[in-house]
Backbone as numpy.savetxt, mean C-alpha at the origin, in Angstrom:
# Nx Ny Nz CAx CAy CAz Cx Cy Cz
-8.11 -13.66 -0.01 -9.39 -14.73 -0.42 -10.24 -14.07 -1.33
-10.86 -14.86 -2.23 -11.78 -14.27 -3.22 -13.02 -13.80 -2.38
-13.61 -12.72 -3.05 -14.65 -12.00 -2.16 -15.68 -12.80 -1.40
-16.17 -13.98 -2.24 -17.15 -14.80 -1.71 -16.75 -15.87 -0.58
-15.32 -15.75 -0.48 -14.87 -16.74 0.46 -14.24 -16.08 1.72
-14.47 -14.66 1.59 -13.87 -13.90 2.79 -14.85 -13.72 3.82
-14.48 -14.11 4.77 -15.64 -14.02 6.05 -15.69 -12.51 6.50
-16.75 -12.08 6.77 -17.01 -10.82 7.10 -15.92 -10.22 8.26
-15.77 -11.01 9.25 -14.89 -10.79 10.25 -13.39 -10.36 9.68
-12.93 -11.07 8.79 -11.55 -10.94 8.12 -11.62 -9.58 7.54
-12.64 -9.44 6.57 -12.92 -7.98 5.96 -12.75 -6.94 6.80
-13.56 -6.99 7.92 -13.69 -5.88 8.86 -12.34 -5.80 9.64
-11.56 -6.72 9.92 -10.10 -6.75 10.60 -9.30 -6.09 9.49
-9.22 -6.40 8.42 -8.40 -5.85 7.34 -8.55 -4.35 7.20
-9.97 -3.83 7.16 -10.27 -2.64 6.99 -9.67 -1.90 8.32
-10.18 -2.37 9.55 -9.66 -1.90 10.86 -8.22 -1.62 10.87
-7.37 -2.63 10.37 -5.84 -2.46 10.61 -5.24 -1.36 9.44
-5.82 -1.60 8.27 -5.17 -0.94 7.19 -5.72 0.49 7.01
-6.94 0.72 7.29 -7.47 1.94 7.02 -7.90 2.76 8.26
-8.83 2.08 9.02 -9.31 2.84 10.19 -8.25 3.31 11.12
-7.26 2.47 11.36 -6.13 2.78 12.29 -5.37 4.00 12.05
-5.54 4.37 10.51 -4.76 5.46 10.16 -5.26 6.82 10.97
-6.85 6.71 10.88 -7.47 7.86 11.54 -6.99 8.07 13.08
-7.03 7.03 13.74 -6.69 6.97 15.31 -5.22 7.39 15.45
-4.26 6.82 14.70 -2.92 7.10 15.06 -2.69 8.65 14.42
-3.28 9.11 13.65 -3.02 10.52 13.22 -3.66 11.41 14.10
-4.75 11.16 14.76 -5.32 11.97 15.66 -4.52 11.83 17.08
-3.89 10.78 17.21 -2.95 10.68 18.48 -1.57 11.42 18.25
-0.91 11.33 17.25 0.40 11.91 16.96 0.44 13.11 16.36
-0.34 13.60 15.38 -0.10 14.69 14.39 -0.40 16.01 15.15
-1.40 16.10 16.03 -1.61 17.28 16.68 -0.18 18.03 17.37
0.62 17.07 17.86 2.02 17.45 18.66 2.84 17.94 17.53
2.77 17.16 16.34 3.83 17.61 15.15 3.34 18.97 14.74
1.94 19.09 14.58 1.52 20.54 14.03 1.98 21.56 15.09
1.93 21.22 16.37 2.17 22.46 17.39 3.67 22.72 17.40
4.56 21.62 17.08 6.05 21.88 16.91 6.31 22.18 15.49
5.46 22.20 14.57 5.75 22.44 13.19 6.97 21.57 12.64
6.91 20.24 13.10 7.98 19.47 12.79 7.42 17.90 12.95
7.58 17.04 11.93 7.29 15.69 12.05 7.19 15.00 10.73
6.74 13.86 10.64 6.63 13.06 9.43 5.73 12.09 9.54
4.62 11.99 8.65 3.67 11.07 8.87 3.95 10.10 7.51
4.11 8.88 7.87 4.40 7.86 6.74 3.11 6.90 6.75
2.57 6.76 5.57 1.37 5.84 5.51 1.79 4.73 4.59
1.67 3.52 5.23 1.98 2.30 4.46 0.86 1.83 3.69
0.80 2.22 2.41 -0.29 1.60 1.38 0.21 0.50 0.87
0.16 0.43 -0.35 0.66 -0.71 -1.21 0.21 -0.49 -2.72
0.98 -1.25 -3.53 0.65 -1.26 -4.98 -0.82 -1.56 -5.09
-1.33 -2.42 -4.08 -2.76 -2.82 -4.23 -3.65 -1.79 -3.82
-3.20 -0.39 -3.44 -3.98 0.50 -3.16 -4.07 1.55 -4.59
-3.46 0.97 -5.58 -3.71 1.76 -6.78 -4.23 0.65 -7.85
-3.89 -0.60 -7.72 -4.31 -1.54 -8.68 -5.16 -2.59 -8.02
-6.40 -3.02 -8.58 -7.05 -4.17 -8.07 -6.42 -5.34 -8.43
-6.56 -6.33 -7.46 -6.10 -7.76 -7.83 -6.87 -8.86 -7.36
-7.28 -9.56 -8.25 -8.09 -10.89 -7.87 -7.61 -11.70 -6.82
-8.63 -11.98 -5.78 -8.25 -12.84 -4.73 -7.87 -11.85 -3.52
-7.76 -10.55 -3.74 -7.27 -9.55 -2.59 -8.41 -8.32 -2.43
-9.76 -8.69 -2.62 -10.63 -7.63 -2.75 -10.58 -6.77 -1.51
-10.71 -7.51 -0.27 -10.66 -6.80 0.97 -9.38 -5.97 1.19
-8.30 -6.58 0.84 -6.95 -6.09 0.93 -6.77 -4.78 0.24
-7.15 -4.93 -1.19 -7.17 -3.74 -1.99 -8.14 -2.68 -1.65
-9.36 -2.95 -1.19 -10.15 -1.92 -0.89 -9.56 -1.08 0.50
-8.95 -1.98 1.35 -8.39 -1.35 2.50 -7.22 -0.49 2.28
-6.32 -0.76 1.16 -5.24 -0.06 0.69 -5.62 1.13 -0.16
-6.77 1.03 -0.88 -7.31 2.23 -1.62 -7.87 3.17 -0.60
-8.36 2.56 0.46 -8.65 3.52 1.57 -7.40 4.29 2.01
-6.46 3.49 2.28 -5.36 4.20 2.90 -4.62 5.26 2.03
-4.72 4.96 0.60 -4.34 5.96 -0.40 -5.16 7.28 -0.27
-6.37 7.05 -0.15 -7.42 8.10 -0.14 -7.14 9.06 1.12
-7.15 8.24 2.22 -6.72 9.05 3.51 -5.37 9.73 3.36
-4.45 9.13 2.89 -3.20 9.81 2.82 -3.25 11.25 1.88
-3.79 10.92 0.73 -3.88 12.17 -0.02 -4.61 13.29 0.44
-5.92 12.80 1.22 -6.52 13.94 1.88 -5.85 14.43 3.04
-5.15 13.68 3.87 -4.40 14.08 4.98 -3.30 15.03 4.46
-2.64 14.86 3.44 -1.71 15.61 2.92 -2.09 17.13 2.40
-3.33 17.02 1.91 -3.99 18.42 1.46 -4.51 19.00 2.58
-4.98 18.36 3.53 -5.36 19.11 4.89 -4.28 19.80 5.59
-3.12 18.94 5.65 -1.99 19.40 6.24 -1.45 20.74 5.52
-1.58 20.71 4.19 -1.05 21.85 3.48 -1.86 23.09 3.60
-3.28 22.76 3.76 -3.94 24.05 4.02 -3.67 24.77 5.41
-3.16 23.99 6.23 -2.79 24.52 7.70 -1.44 25.33 7.62
-0.74 25.22 6.61 0.39 26.02 6.37 1.76 25.61 7.25
1.58 24.34 7.69 2.74 23.88 8.60 3.58 23.18 7.65
4.70 23.81 7.07 5.51 23.30 6.22 6.44 22.32 6.88
6.61 22.26 8.10 7.56 21.45 8.81 7.03 20.04 9.06
5.71 19.78 8.77 5.06 18.54 8.96 5.03 17.84 7.48
5.80 16.90 7.40 5.94 16.28 5.92 5.18 15.01 5.90
4.95 14.50 4.67 4.07 13.08 4.59 4.74 12.31 3.50
4.53 11.02 3.77 5.26 10.18 2.62 4.12 8.80 2.66
3.71 8.52 1.40 2.94 7.36 1.40 3.88 6.18 0.56
3.77 5.17 1.17 4.68 3.82 0.67 3.79 3.02 -0.06
4.22 2.65 -1.29 3.37 1.71 -2.07 4.28 0.48 -2.37
4.58 -0.42 -1.52 5.19 -1.63 -1.89 4.68 -2.72 -2.59
5.25 -3.52 -3.43 4.75 -4.71 -3.99 4.54 -5.73 -2.78
4.51 -7.10 -2.97 4.49 -7.92 -1.87 5.85 -7.95 -1.19
5.77 -8.06 0.21 7.02 -8.07 0.92 7.14 -9.50 1.61
8.26 -10.08 1.57 8.43 -11.38 2.05 8.37 -11.35 3.74
7.31 -11.20 4.25 7.15 -11.17 5.69 6.34 -12.46 6.16
5.84 -13.36 5.33 4.95 -14.42 5.73 3.58 -14.17 5.52
3.15 -12.83 5.35 1.71 -12.50 5.15 1.12 -12.87 3.80
2.09 -13.00 2.83 1.85 -13.33 1.45 2.56 -14.59 1.03
2.81 -15.63 1.87 3.32 -16.89 1.70 2.55 -17.58 0.50
3.38 -18.06 -0.40 2.79 -18.84 -1.42 2.40 -17.90 -2.73
2.36 -16.71 -2.61 2.12 -15.80 -3.67 3.25 -16.01 -4.83
2.91 -16.25 -6.09 3.71 -16.38 -7.10 3.71 -15.21 -8.03
4.94 -14.56 -8.22 4.95 -13.46 -9.18 5.49 -14.07 -10.64
4.78 -13.70 -11.57 5.09 -14.12 -13.03 6.19 -13.44 -13.64
6.52 -12.22 -13.09 7.62 -11.47 -13.71 8.50 -10.90 -12.40
9.32 -11.95 -11.93 10.24 -11.59 -10.89 11.31 -10.39 -11.24
11.59 -10.24 -12.33 12.54 -9.30 -12.75 11.90 -7.94 -12.52
10.48 -7.74 -13.04 9.86 -6.45 -12.94 9.25 -6.32 -11.60
8.65 -7.39 -11.06 8.01 -7.25 -9.85 8.22 -8.41 -8.76
9.56 -8.30 -8.30 9.97 -9.12 -7.28 9.37 -8.91 -5.92
9.29 -10.22 -5.28 8.86 -10.09 -3.74 9.87 -9.38 -3.08
9.66 -8.40 -2.25 10.61 -7.49 -1.64 10.89 -8.00 -0.27
12.39 -7.84 -0.17 12.83 -8.13 1.22 12.51 -7.05 2.31
12.29 -7.35 3.47 11.86 -6.24 4.49 12.93 -5.55 4.66
14.27 -5.75 4.67 15.37 -4.79 4.99 15.45 -3.79 3.91
15.20 -4.22 2.63 15.06 -3.22 1.52 14.04 -2.37 1.61
12.94 -2.72 2.02 11.69 -1.72 2.17 11.90 -0.75 3.41
12.53 -1.29 4.41 12.80 -0.23 5.38 13.80 0.74 4.93
14.87 0.30 4.24 15.97 1.27 3.68 15.30 2.46 2.83
14.36 1.77 2.11 13.58 2.93 1.04 12.81 3.88 1.85
12.07 3.41 2.84 11.11 4.19 3.72 12.19 5.23 4.50
13.31 4.77 5.06 13.95 5.77 5.71 14.74 6.74 4.68
15.12 6.23 3.51 15.65 7.22 2.55 14.63 8.26 2.24
13.21 7.67 1.98 12.27 8.72 1.57 11.90 9.70 2.71
11.85 9.37 4.01 11.64 10.26 5.13 12.96 11.21 5.12
14.19 10.77 5.11 15.19 11.71 5.17 15.28 12.74 4.01
14.84 12.36 2.92 14.80 13.27 1.73 13.59 13.78 1.45
12.51 13.78 2.32 11.23 14.37 2.06 10.35 13.94 0.89
10.55 12.75 0.51 9.92 12.11 -0.72 8.51 11.89 -0.24
7.47 12.39 -1.17 6.23 12.33 -0.91 5.42 10.83 -1.26
6.07 10.01 -2.19 5.53 8.93 -2.52 6.82 8.05 -2.94
6.70 6.83 -2.50 7.77 5.70 -2.99 6.91 4.57 -3.23
7.35 3.94 -4.39 6.76 2.57 -5.11 8.10 1.66 -5.16
7.67 0.50 -4.58 8.70 -0.62 -4.73 8.13 -1.76 -5.29
8.81 -2.36 -6.22 10.17 -1.94 -6.87 9.78 -0.63 -7.91
10.75 -0.19 -8.57 10.54 0.99 -9.26 9.41 0.96 -10.48
9.21 -0.28 -10.83 8.29 -0.61 -11.88 7.07 -0.28 -11.33
6.88 -0.09 -10.17 5.53 0.28 -9.52 5.11 1.68 -10.00
6.18 2.58 -10.26 5.79 3.79 -10.65 5.11 3.85 -12.04
5.67 2.98 -12.93 4.95 2.68 -14.29 3.62 2.18 -14.04
3.54 1.33 -13.34 2.22 0.62 -13.08 1.18 1.68 -12.59
1.56 2.55 -11.63 0.68 3.60 -10.93 0.32 4.68 -12.14
1.43 4.98 -12.94 1.10 6.04 -13.97 0.06 5.63 -15.05
0.45 4.40 -15.52 -0.48 3.91 -16.60 -1.96 3.53 -16.04
-2.01 3.15 -14.93 -3.22 2.73 -14.00 -4.03 3.83 -13.95
-3.51 5.03 -14.07 -4.40 6.37 -13.80 -4.94 6.88 -15.14
-4.88 6.20 -16.21 -5.36 6.80 -17.41 -5.90 5.73 -18.54
-5.18 4.53 -18.51 -5.42 3.52 -19.46 -6.82 2.96 -19.31
-7.62 2.66 -20.58 -8.87 1.99 -20.35 -8.84 0.63 -19.51
-9.88 0.36 -19.01 -10.07 -0.84 -17.94 -9.52 -2.08 -18.87
-10.05 -2.34 -20.18 -9.80 -3.64 -20.92 -8.30 -3.53 -21.12
-7.45 -2.52 -21.28 -6.00 -2.53 -21.61 -5.38 -2.80 -20.18
-5.97 -2.35 -19.05 -5.30 -2.66 -17.80 -5.63 -4.18 -17.37
-6.70 -4.67 -17.75 -7.04 -6.11 -17.52 -6.07 -7.03 -18.51
-5.81 -6.45 -19.68 -4.72 -7.21 -20.63 -3.40 -7.26 -19.86
-3.01 -6.14 -19.55 -1.72 -5.87 -18.92 -1.47 -6.67 -17.64
-2.71 -6.71 -16.78 -2.75 -7.61 -15.50 -2.55 -9.07 -15.95
-3.27 -9.53 -16.95 -3.02 -10.85 -17.41 -1.63 -11.24 -17.68
-1.03 -10.30 -18.49 0.33 -10.50 -18.86 1.32 -10.55 -17.80
1.24 -9.74 -16.92 2.04 -9.77 -15.66 1.55 -11.07 -14.53
0.35 -11.61 -14.91 0.12 -12.64 -13.98 -0.55 -12.29 -12.86
-1.14 -10.96 -12.75 -1.48 -10.38 -11.42 -2.97 -11.03 -10.98
-3.64 -11.59 -12.07 -4.91 -12.10 -11.52 -4.90 -13.74 -11.06
-3.47 -14.21 -11.28 -3.47 -15.59 -10.76 -2.27 -15.65 -9.75
-1.79 -14.64 -9.40 -0.62 -14.68 -8.40 -1.01 -15.20 -6.98
-2.29 -15.21 -6.60 -2.78 -15.59 -5.38 -3.24 -17.01 -5.40
-3.29 -17.66 -6.54 -3.66 -19.04 -6.55 -3.16 -19.91 -5.60
-1.63 -19.65 -5.44 -1.14 -20.68 -4.40 -0.95 -20.02 -3.13
-1.64 -18.95 -2.72 -1.47 -18.17 -1.57 -1.78 -19.15 -0.43
-0.97 -19.09 0.70 -1.28 -19.79 1.93 -1.25 -18.88 3.02
-0.65 -17.71 3.05 -0.49 -16.75 3.97 0.28 -17.08 5.19
0.47 -16.30 6.25 1.10 -16.72 7.26 0.55 -17.76 8.15
1.20 -18.94 8.44 0.77 -19.95 9.27 0.77 -19.71 10.57
-0.34 -19.68 11.51 -0.61 -19.34 12.76 0.31 -20.47 13.48
0.95 -19.97 14.47 1.66 -21.01 15.42 0.84 -21.10 16.74
0.81 -22.24 17.20 0.04 -22.41 18.57 0.87 -22.06 19.85
């Protein structure tokens, strides 16, 4: 939803699920990993955690929070010297789970809606090979790289070319079943 159409309750729920929950799950599970000097923390962020998108202000803010959380957690774990506790941050594009029903991608070759099984396979490979960051599709690496240093007017132009600012126009979201 656009920011002025997003109820406060929805914004708070989005932040609670996508950002605040990371603190609670980390505090619950990582101490045992540290004690054993073995484990792997996987943070599910999003391409929206690196690039802002019109119509997703609450979601993008929550995923930017997830990215910041992950980067800080990885730094904190590194200072503890526990080399056996690994981290991976996952930055997928839209996943075909129903959550983003109606989303239209202008460039399906570069930015296809991802299938859940593909995302799971990529995450498993990342964990098994100790990759610190995965972007899906691979074009996401380019988006994140250029997003880090291009001027905002150039990023806005590229977003328009890729249709990023209109892809939520037909968004319906997951339909609740009674």
